[in-house]
Short mmCIF file of C-alpha atoms and ligand atoms in Angstrom, two decimals:
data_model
loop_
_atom_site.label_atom_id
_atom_site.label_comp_id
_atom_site.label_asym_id
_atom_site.label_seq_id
_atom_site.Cartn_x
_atom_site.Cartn_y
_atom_site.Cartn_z
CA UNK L 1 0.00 0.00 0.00
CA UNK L 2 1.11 3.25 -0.68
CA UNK L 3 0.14 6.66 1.55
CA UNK L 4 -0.02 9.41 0.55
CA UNK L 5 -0.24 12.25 2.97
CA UNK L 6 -1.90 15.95 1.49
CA UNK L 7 -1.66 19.15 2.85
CA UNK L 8 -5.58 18.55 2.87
CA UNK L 9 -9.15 16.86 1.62
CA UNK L 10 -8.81 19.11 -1.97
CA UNK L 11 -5.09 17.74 -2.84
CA UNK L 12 -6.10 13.81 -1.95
CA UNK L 13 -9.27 14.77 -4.65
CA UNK L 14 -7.49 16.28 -7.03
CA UNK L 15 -4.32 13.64 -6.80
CA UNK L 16 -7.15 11.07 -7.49
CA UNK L 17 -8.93 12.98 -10.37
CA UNK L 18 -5.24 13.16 -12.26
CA UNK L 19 -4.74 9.23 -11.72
CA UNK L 20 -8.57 8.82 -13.26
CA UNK L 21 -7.31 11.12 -16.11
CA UNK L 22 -4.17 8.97 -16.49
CA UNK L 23 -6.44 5.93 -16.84
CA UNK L 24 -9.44 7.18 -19.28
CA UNK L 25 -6.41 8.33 -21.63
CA UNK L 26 -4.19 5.67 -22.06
CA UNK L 27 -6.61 3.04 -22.30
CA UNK L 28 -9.17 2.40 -25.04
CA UNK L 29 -12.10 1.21 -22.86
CA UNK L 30 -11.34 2.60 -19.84
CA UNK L 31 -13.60 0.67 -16.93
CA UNK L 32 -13.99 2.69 -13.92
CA UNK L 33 -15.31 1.27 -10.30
CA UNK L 34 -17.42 4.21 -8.79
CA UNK L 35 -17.78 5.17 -5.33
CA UNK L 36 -20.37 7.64 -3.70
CA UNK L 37 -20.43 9.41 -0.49
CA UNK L 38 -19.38 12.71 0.91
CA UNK L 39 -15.70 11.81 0.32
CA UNK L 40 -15.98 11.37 -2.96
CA UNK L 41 -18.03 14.23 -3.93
CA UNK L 42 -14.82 16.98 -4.72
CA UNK L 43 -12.97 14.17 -7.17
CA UNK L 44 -15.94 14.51 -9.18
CA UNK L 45 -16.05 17.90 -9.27
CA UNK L 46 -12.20 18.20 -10.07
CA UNK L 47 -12.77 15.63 -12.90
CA UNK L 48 -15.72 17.56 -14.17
CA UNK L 49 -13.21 20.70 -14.57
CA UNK L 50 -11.13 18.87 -16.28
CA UNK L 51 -13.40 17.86 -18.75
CA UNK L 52 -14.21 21.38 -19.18
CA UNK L 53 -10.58 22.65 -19.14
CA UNK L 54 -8.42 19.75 -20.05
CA UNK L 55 -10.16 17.94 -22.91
CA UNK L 56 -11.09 15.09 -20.81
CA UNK L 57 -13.16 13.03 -22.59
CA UNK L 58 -15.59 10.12 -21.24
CA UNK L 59 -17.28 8.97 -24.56
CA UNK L 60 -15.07 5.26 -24.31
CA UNK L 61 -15.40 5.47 -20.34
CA UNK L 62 -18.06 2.44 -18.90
CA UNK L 63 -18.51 2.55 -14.91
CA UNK L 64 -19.46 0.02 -12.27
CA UNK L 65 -20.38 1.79 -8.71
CA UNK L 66 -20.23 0.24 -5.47
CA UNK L 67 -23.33 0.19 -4.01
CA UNK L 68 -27.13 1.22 -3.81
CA UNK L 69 -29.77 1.48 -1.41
CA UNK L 70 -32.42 -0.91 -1.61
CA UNK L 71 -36.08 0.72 -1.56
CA UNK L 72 -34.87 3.96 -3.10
CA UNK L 73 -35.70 5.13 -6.85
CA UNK L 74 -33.21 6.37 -8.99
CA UNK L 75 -34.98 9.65 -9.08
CA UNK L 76 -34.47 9.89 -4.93
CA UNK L 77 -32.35 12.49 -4.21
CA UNK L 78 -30.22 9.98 -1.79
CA UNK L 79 -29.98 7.05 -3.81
CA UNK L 80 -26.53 6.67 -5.33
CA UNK L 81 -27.70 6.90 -8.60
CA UNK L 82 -28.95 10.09 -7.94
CA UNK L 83 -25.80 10.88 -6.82
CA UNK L 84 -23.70 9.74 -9.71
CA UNK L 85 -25.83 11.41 -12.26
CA UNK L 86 -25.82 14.56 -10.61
CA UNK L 87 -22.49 14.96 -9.32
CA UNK L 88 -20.68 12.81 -12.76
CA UNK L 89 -22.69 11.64 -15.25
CA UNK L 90 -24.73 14.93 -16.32
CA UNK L 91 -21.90 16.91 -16.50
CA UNK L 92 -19.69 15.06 -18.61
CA UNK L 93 -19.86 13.50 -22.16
CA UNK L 94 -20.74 10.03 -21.04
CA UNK L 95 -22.90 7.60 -22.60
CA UNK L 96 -25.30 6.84 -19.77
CA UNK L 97 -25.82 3.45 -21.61
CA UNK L 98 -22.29 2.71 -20.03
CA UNK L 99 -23.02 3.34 -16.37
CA UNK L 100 -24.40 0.94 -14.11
CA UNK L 101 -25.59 1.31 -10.63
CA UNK L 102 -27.65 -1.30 -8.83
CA UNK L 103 -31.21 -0.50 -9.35
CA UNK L 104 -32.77 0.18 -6.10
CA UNK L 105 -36.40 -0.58 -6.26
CA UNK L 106 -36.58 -3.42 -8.48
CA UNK L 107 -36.95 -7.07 -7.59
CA UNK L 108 -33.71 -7.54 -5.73
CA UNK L 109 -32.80 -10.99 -6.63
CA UNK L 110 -32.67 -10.30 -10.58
CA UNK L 111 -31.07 -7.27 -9.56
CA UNK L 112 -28.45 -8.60 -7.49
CA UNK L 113 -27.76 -11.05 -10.48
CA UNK L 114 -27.49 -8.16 -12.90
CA UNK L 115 -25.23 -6.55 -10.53
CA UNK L 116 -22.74 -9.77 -10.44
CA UNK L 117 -23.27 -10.60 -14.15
CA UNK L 118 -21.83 -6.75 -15.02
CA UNK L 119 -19.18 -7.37 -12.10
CA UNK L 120 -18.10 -10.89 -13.83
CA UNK L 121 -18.12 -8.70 -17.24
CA UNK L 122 -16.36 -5.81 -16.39
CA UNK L 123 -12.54 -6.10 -15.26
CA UNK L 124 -12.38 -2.47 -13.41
CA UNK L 125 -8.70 -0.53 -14.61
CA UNK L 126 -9.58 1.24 -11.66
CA UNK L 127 -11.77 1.69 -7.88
CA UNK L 128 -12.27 4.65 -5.95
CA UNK L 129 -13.10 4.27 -2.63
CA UNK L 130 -14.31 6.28 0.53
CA UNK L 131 -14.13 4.06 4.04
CA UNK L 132 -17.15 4.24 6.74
CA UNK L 133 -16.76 5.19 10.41
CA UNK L 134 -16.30 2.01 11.38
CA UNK L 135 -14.11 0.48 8.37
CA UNK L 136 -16.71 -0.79 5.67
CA UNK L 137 -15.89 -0.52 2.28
CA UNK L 138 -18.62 -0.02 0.27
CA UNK L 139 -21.34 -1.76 2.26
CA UNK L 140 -18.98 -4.53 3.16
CA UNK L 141 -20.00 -3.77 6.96
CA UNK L 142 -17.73 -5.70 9.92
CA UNK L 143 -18.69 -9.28 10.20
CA UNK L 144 -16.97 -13.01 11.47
CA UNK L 145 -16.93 -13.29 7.70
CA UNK L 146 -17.80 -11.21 4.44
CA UNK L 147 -18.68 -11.77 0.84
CA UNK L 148 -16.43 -12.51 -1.71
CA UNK L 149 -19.33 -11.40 -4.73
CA UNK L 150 -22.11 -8.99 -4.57
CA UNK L 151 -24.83 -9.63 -1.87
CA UNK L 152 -28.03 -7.84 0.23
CA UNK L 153 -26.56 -6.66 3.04
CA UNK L 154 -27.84 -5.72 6.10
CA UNK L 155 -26.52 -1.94 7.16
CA UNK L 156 -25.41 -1.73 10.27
CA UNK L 157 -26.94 0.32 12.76
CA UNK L 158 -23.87 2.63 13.05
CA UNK L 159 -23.76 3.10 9.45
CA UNK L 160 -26.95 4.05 9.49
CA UNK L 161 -26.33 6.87 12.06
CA UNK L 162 -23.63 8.10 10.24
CA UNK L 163 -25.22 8.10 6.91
CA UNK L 164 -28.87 9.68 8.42
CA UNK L 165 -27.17 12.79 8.28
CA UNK L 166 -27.81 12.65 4.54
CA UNK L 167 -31.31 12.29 4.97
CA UNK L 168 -34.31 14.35 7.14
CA UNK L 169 -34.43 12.10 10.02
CA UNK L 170 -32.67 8.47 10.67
CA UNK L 171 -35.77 6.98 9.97
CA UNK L 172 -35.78 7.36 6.35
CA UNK L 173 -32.21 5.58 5.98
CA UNK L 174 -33.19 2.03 3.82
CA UNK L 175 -32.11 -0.74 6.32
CA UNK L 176 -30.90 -2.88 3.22
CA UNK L 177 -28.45 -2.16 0.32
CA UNK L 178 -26.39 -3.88 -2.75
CA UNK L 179 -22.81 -4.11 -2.07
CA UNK L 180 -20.03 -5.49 -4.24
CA UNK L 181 -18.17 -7.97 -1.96
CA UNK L 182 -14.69 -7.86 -1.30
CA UNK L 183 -13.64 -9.87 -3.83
CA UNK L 184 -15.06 -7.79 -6.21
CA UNK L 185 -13.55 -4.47 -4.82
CA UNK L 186 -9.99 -6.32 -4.89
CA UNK L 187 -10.28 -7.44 -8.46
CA UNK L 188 -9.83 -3.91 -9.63
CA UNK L 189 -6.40 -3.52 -10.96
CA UNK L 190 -5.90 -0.08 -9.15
CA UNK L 191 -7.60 1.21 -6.28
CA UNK L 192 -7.57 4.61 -4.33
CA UNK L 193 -8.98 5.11 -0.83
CA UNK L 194 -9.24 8.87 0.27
CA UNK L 195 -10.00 9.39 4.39
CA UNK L 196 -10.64 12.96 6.17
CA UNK L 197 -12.80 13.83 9.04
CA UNK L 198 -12.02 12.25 12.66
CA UNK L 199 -14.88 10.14 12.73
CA UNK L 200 -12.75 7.82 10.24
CA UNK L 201 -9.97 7.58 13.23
CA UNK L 202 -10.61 4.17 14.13
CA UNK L 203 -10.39 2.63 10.57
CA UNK L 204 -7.68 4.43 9.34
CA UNK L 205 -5.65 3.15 12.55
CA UNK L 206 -6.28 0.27 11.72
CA UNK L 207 -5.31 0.43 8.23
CA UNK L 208 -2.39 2.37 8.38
CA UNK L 209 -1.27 2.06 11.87
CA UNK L 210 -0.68 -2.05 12.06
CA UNK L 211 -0.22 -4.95 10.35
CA UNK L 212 -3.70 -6.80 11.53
CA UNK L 213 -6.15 -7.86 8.28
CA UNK L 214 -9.24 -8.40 9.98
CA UNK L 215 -13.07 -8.84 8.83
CA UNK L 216 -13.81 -6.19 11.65
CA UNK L 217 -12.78 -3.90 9.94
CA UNK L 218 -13.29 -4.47 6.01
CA UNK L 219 -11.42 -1.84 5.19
CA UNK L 220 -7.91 -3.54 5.97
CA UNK L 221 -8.29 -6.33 3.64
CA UNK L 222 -6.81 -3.53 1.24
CA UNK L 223 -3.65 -4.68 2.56
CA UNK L 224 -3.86 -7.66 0.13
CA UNK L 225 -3.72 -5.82 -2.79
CA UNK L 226 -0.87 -4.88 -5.09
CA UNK L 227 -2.04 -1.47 -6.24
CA UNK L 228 -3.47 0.27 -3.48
CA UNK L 229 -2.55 4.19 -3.06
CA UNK L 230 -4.36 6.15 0.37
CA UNK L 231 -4.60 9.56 0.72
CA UNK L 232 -4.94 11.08 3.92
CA UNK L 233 -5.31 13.91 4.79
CA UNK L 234 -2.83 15.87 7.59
CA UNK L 235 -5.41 16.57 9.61
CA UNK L 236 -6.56 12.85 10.27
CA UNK L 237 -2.86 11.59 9.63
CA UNK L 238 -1.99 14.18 12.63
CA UNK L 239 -4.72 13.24 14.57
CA UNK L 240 -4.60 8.99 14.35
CA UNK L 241 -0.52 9.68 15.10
CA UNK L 242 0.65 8.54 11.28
CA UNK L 243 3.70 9.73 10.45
CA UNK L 244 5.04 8.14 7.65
C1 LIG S 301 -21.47 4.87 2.65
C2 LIG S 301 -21.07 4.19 1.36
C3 LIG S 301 -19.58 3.97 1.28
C4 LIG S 301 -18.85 5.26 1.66
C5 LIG S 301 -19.13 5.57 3.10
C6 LIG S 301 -18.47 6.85 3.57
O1 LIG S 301 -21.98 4.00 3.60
N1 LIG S 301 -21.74 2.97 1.14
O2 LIG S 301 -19.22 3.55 -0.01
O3 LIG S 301 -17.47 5.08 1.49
O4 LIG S 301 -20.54 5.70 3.29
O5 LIG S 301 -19.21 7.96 3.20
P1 LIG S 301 -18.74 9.45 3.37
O6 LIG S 301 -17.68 9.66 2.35
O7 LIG S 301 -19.96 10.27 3.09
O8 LIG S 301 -18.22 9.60 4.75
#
């Protein structure tokens, strides 16, 4: 694993827009693994300038995202497809043919097999990733054991606090969602995790302070994989006692 640590949240998002832009270029059919979530919100942005700015072109880009809530329409302002096409897909010259994101009120089982066929399908150049509170990675939430392929997960109940500050009250947070499993995330040949805030102190500890891989924290099995780049920011890396 490499980590990186930025001056602050911008640099880490802008760092991770120029490896996307490094990607999309040199490859024909650049396949990108999508990630939602406050974190995630300013690369977007900073690749949206550079499609204004810098020529960036999506027209041969496909995407895969993480996750999506089950029970929420597309046209919900909190579902992550909502999300994507606001924050991404709208702004940019992508065919929306070549995005996928779980549909979230649909008959889950087909779903979920869509979801895994277009996983099986797709081999992702690339995964961005933002880590919860308490280490999941995507929805992968803490467990004995997790999910190598896509499954219905349950979300746990402090995921749910954290994320109901999305929403108008914590009641309206869907109790279920499609993940990608683990093994999924890990197939990507590249993968970027950005971290700020200090309510991501106890996962990126664990990631970055030790050697432990553990299913407790989901986020760690990142250790496994060859091409993994953090950014953190110097607040948090100050804060968690990382130095380098
Ligand atoms: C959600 C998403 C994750 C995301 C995490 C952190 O639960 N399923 O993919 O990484 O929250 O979100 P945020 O960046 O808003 O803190």
């Amino acid at each position: 694993m490499k980590i990186i640590v930025t001056e602050n949240h911008l640099e880490s998002c802008e760092k991770t827009a120029k490896i996307m832009m490094d990607i999309i270029n040199k490859n024909e059919k650049p396949i990108l693994g999508l990630a939602t979530g406050g974190t995630a919100e300013q690369v977007y942005e900073e690749l949206v300038k550079l499609h204004k700015n810098s020529n960036l072109s999506f027209k041969n880009v496909s995407t895969v995202n993480l996750d999506e809530y089950i029970g929420l329409a597309p046209t919900h302002d909190q579902s992550y497809r909502y999300f994507m096409n606001h924050h991404l897909f709208s702004k940019v010259d992508i065919n929306i043919e070549n995005t996928y994101v779980p549909l979230g009120n649909t008959e889950a089982n087909a779903e979920l097999k869509k979801f895994q066929d277009k996983l099986n399908s797709t081999k992702r150049h690339f995964q961005i990733l933002g880590v919860g509170p308490n280490g999941h990675v995507a929805f992968n939430e803490p467990n004995a054991n997790l999910h190598a392929n896509a499954h219905i997960v349950d979300i746990a109940e402090s995921t749910i606090e954290a994320n109901s500050r999305y929403f108008n009250s914590k009641n309206d947070v869907p109790k279920k969602a499609f993940t990608q499993g683990m093994g999924d995330i890990l197939k990507a040949e590249q993968i970027v995790l950005l971290a700020t805030g200090a309510n991501k102190s106890d996962a990126m500890k664990s990631l970055l302070l030790g050697d432990e891989i553990s299913t407790e924290c989901p986020c760690t099995l990142l250790k496994t994989h060859p091409n993994t780049t953090i950014f953190i920011d110097k607040d948090l890396a100050t804060l968690i006692g990382y130095n380098g």
